[in-house]
CSV table of N, CA and C in Angstrom, one decimal:
chain,number,residue,atom,x,y,z
M,1,MET,N,0.8,-1.2,0.0
M,1,MET,CA,0.0,0.0,0.0
M,1,MET,C,0.9,1.2,0.0
M,2,ARG,N,0.5,2.2,-0.8
M,2,ARG,CA,1.1,3.5,-0.8
M,2,ARG,C,0.0,4.5,-0.5
M,3,ALA,N,0.1,5.2,0.6
M,3,ALA,CA,-1.0,6.0,1.0
M,3,ALA,C,-0.5,7.3,1.8
M,4,LYS,N,-1.4,8.2,1.9
M,4,LYS,CA,-1.2,9.4,2.6
M,4,LYS,C,-2.3,9.7,3.6
M,5,THR,N,-1.9,10.0,4.9
M,5,THR,CA,-2.9,10.3,5.9
M,5,THR,C,-3.2,11.8,6.0
M,6,GLY,N,-4.3,12.1,6.6
M,6,GLY,CA,-4.6,13.5,6.9
M,6,GLY,C,-5.4,13.5,8.2
M,7,THR,N,-5.1,14.4,9.0
M,7,THR,CA,-5.7,14.4,10.3
M,7,THR,C,-6.1,15.8,10.8
M,8,LEU,N,-7.3,16.0,11.3
M,8,LEU,CA,-7.8,17.2,12.0
M,8,LEU,C,-8.4,16.7,13.3
M,9,PRO,N,-8.7,17.5,14.3
M,9,PRO,CA,-9.4,17.0,15.5
M,9,PRO,C,-10.8,16.3,15.1
M,10,GLY,N,-10.9,15.0,15.4
M,10,GLY,CA,-12.1,14.3,15.1
M,10,GLY,C,-12.2,13.8,13.6
M,11,VAL,N,-11.2,14.1,12.8
M,11,VAL,CA,-11.3,13.7,11.4
M,11,VAL,C,-10.0,12.9,11.1
M,12,SER,N,-10.1,11.8,10.3
M,12,SER,CA,-9.0,11.1,9.8
M,12,SER,C,-9.2,10.7,8.4
M,13,ALA,N,-8.3,10.9,7.5
M,13,ALA,CA,-8.4,10.5,6.1
M,13,ALA,C,-7.2,9.7,5.7
M,14,LEU,N,-7.5,8.8,4.7
M,14,LEU,CA,-6.4,8.0,4.2
M,14,LEU,C,-6.8,7.8,2.7
M,15,SER,N,-5.8,8.1,1.8
M,15,SER,CA,-6.1,7.8,0.4
M,15,SER,C,-4.8,7.3,-0.2
M,16,GLY,N,-4.9,6.5,-1.3
M,16,GLY,CA,-3.7,6.0,-2.0
M,16,GLY,C,-4.1,4.8,-2.9
M,17,TYR,N,-3.1,3.9,-3.0
M,17,TYR,CA,-3.2,2.8,-3.9
M,17,TYR,C,-2.7,1.5,-3.1
M,18,VAL,N,-3.4,0.4,-3.5
M,18,VAL,CA,-3.0,-0.9,-3.0
M,18,VAL,C,-3.1,-1.9,-4.1
M,19,VAL,N,-2.3,-2.9,-4.1
M,19,VAL,CA,-2.5,-4.0,-5.1
M,19,VAL,C,-3.4,-5.0,-4.6
M,20,GLY,N,-4.5,-5.3,-5.3
M,20,GLY,CA,-5.5,-6.3,-4.9
M,20,GLY,C,-5.0,-7.7,-5.1
M,21,GLN,N,-5.7,-8.6,-4.5
M,21,GLN,CA,-5.4,-10.1,-4.7
M,21,GLN,C,-5.3,-10.5,-6.1
M,22,SER,N,-6.0,-9.8,-7.0
M,22,SER,CA,-5.9,-10.1,-8.4
M,22,SER,C,-4.7,-9.6,-9.1
M,23,GLY,N,-3.9,-8.8,-8.4
M,23,GLY,CA,-2.7,-8.3,-8.9
M,23,GLY,C,-2.9,-6.9,-9.5
M,24,HIS,N,-4.1,-6.4,-9.6
M,24,HIS,CA,-4.4,-5.1,-10.2
M,24,HIS,C,-4.3,-4.0,-9.1
M,25,PRO,N,-3.9,-2.8,-9.5
M,25,PRO,CA,-3.8,-1.7,-8.6
M,25,PRO,C,-5.2,-1.2,-8.3
M,26,LEU,N,-5.5,-0.8,-7.1
M,26,LEU,CA,-6.8,-0.3,-6.7
M,26,LEU,C,-6.5,1.1,-6.0
M,27,ALA,N,-7.3,2.1,-6.4
M,27,ALA,CA,-7.2,3.4,-5.7
M,27,ALA,C,-8.3,3.5,-4.7
M,28,PHE,N,-8.0,4.1,-3.6
M,28,PHE,CA,-9.0,4.2,-2.5
M,28,PHE,C,-8.9,5.6,-1.8
M,29,ALA,N,-10.0,6.0,-1.1
M,29,ALA,CA,-10.0,7.2,-0.3
M,29,ALA,C,-11.0,6.9,0.8
M,30,VAL,N,-10.6,7.1,2.0
M,30,VAL,CA,-11.4,6.9,3.2
M,30,VAL,C,-11.4,8.2,4.0
M,31,LEU,N,-12.6,8.7,4.4
M,31,LEU,CA,-12.7,9.9,5.3
M,31,LEU,C,-13.6,9.5,6.4
M,32,MET,N,-13.1,9.7,7.6
M,32,MET,CA,-13.9,9.4,8.8
M,32,MET,C,-14.0,10.6,9.7
M,33,ASN,N,-15.3,11.0,10.0
M,33,ASN,CA,-15.6,12.1,10.9
M,33,ASN,C,-16.2,11.6,12.2
M,34,GLY,N,-15.9,12.3,13.2
M,34,GLY,CA,-16.5,12.0,14.5
M,34,GLY,C,-16.3,13.2,15.4
M,35,PRO,N,-16.7,13.0,16.7
M,35,PRO,CA,-16.4,14.1,17.7
M,35,PRO,C,-15.0,14.4,17.7
M,36,GLU,N,-14.7,15.7,18.1
M,36,GLU,CA,-13.3,16.1,18.2
M,36,GLU,C,-12.4,15.3,19.1
M,37,ASP,N,-13.0,14.6,20.0
M,37,ASP,CA,-12.2,13.8,20.9
M,37,ASP,C,-12.1,12.3,20.5
M,38,SER,N,-12.5,12.0,19.2
M,38,SER,CA,-12.4,10.7,18.7
M,38,SER,C,-10.9,10.2,18.7
M,39,PRO,N,-10.7,9.0,19.2
M,39,PRO,CA,-9.3,8.5,19.2
M,39,PRO,C,-8.7,8.3,17.8
M,40,ILE,N,-7.9,9.1,17.4
M,40,ILE,CA,-7.3,9.1,16.0
M,40,ILE,C,-6.7,7.8,15.7
M,41,LEU,N,-5.9,7.2,16.6
M,41,LEU,CA,-5.2,6.0,16.4
M,41,LEU,C,-6.2,4.9,16.1
M,42,GLU,N,-7.3,4.9,16.8
M,42,GLU,CA,-8.4,3.8,16.5
M,42,GLU,C,-9.0,4.0,15.1
M,43,LEU,N,-9.2,5.3,14.7
M,43,LEU,CA,-9.7,5.6,13.4
M,43,LEU,C,-8.7,5.1,12.3
M,44,ARG,N,-7.5,5.4,12.5
M,44,ARG,CA,-6.5,4.9,11.6
M,44,ARG,C,-6.4,3.4,11.5
M,45,ALA,N,-6.5,2.7,12.6
M,45,ALA,CA,-6.5,1.3,12.6
M,45,ALA,C,-7.6,0.7,11.8
M,46,ALA,N,-8.8,1.3,12.0
M,46,ALA,CA,-10.0,0.9,11.2
M,46,ALA,C,-9.8,1.1,9.8
M,47,GLN,N,-9.2,2.2,9.4
M,47,GLN,CA,-8.9,2.5,8.0
M,47,GLN,C,-8.0,1.4,7.4
M,48,ASP,N,-6.9,1.1,8.1
M,48,ASP,CA,-6.0,0.1,7.7
M,48,ASP,C,-6.6,-1.2,7.5
M,49,GLU,N,-7.5,-1.6,8.4
M,49,GLU,CA,-8.3,-2.9,8.3
M,49,GLU,C,-9.2,-2.9,7.0
M,50,TRP,N,-9.8,-1.7,6.8
M,50,TRP,CA,-10.7,-1.6,5.6
M,50,TRP,C,-9.9,-1.8,4.3
M,51,VAL,N,-8.8,-1.1,4.2
M,51,VAL,CA,-8.0,-1.2,3.0
M,51,VAL,C,-7.5,-2.7,2.8
M,52,GLN,N,-7.1,-3.3,3.9
M,52,GLN,CA,-6.6,-4.7,3.7
M,52,GLN,C,-7.8,-5.6,3.3
M,53,ALA,N,-9.0,-5.4,3.8
M,53,ALA,CA,-10.1,-6.2,3.4
M,53,ALA,C,-10.5,-6.0,1.9
M,54,ILE,N,-10.4,-4.7,1.5
M,54,ILE,CA,-10.7,-4.4,0.1
M,54,ILE,C,-9.7,-5.1,-0.8
M,55,ALA,N,-8.4,-5.0,-0.5
M,55,ALA,CA,-7.3,-5.6,-1.3
M,55,ALA,C,-7.5,-7.1,-1.3
M,56,ALA,N,-7.9,-7.7,-0.2
M,56,ALA,CA,-8.1,-9.2,-0.2
M,56,ALA,C,-9.3,-9.6,-1.0
M,57,GLN,N,-10.3,-8.8,-1.1
M,57,GLN,CA,-11.5,-9.1,-1.9
M,57,GLN,C,-11.3,-9.0,-3.4
M,58,TYR,N,-10.6,-8.0,-3.8
M,58,TYR,CA,-10.4,-7.7,-5.2
M,58,TYR,C,-9.0,-8.1,-5.7
């Protein structure tokens, strides 16, 4: 995966490219909003899991 994060209070974004199970490159963008006290590290962990799941499916 090649990706770039972006963070503001309560907001976490991740966008980039990952190679899917098929060997094809996939582009993705994830934006998560929540209260300003949302635990950013937990949001990033969820984003990482999401990208891994997408790459495994395609």
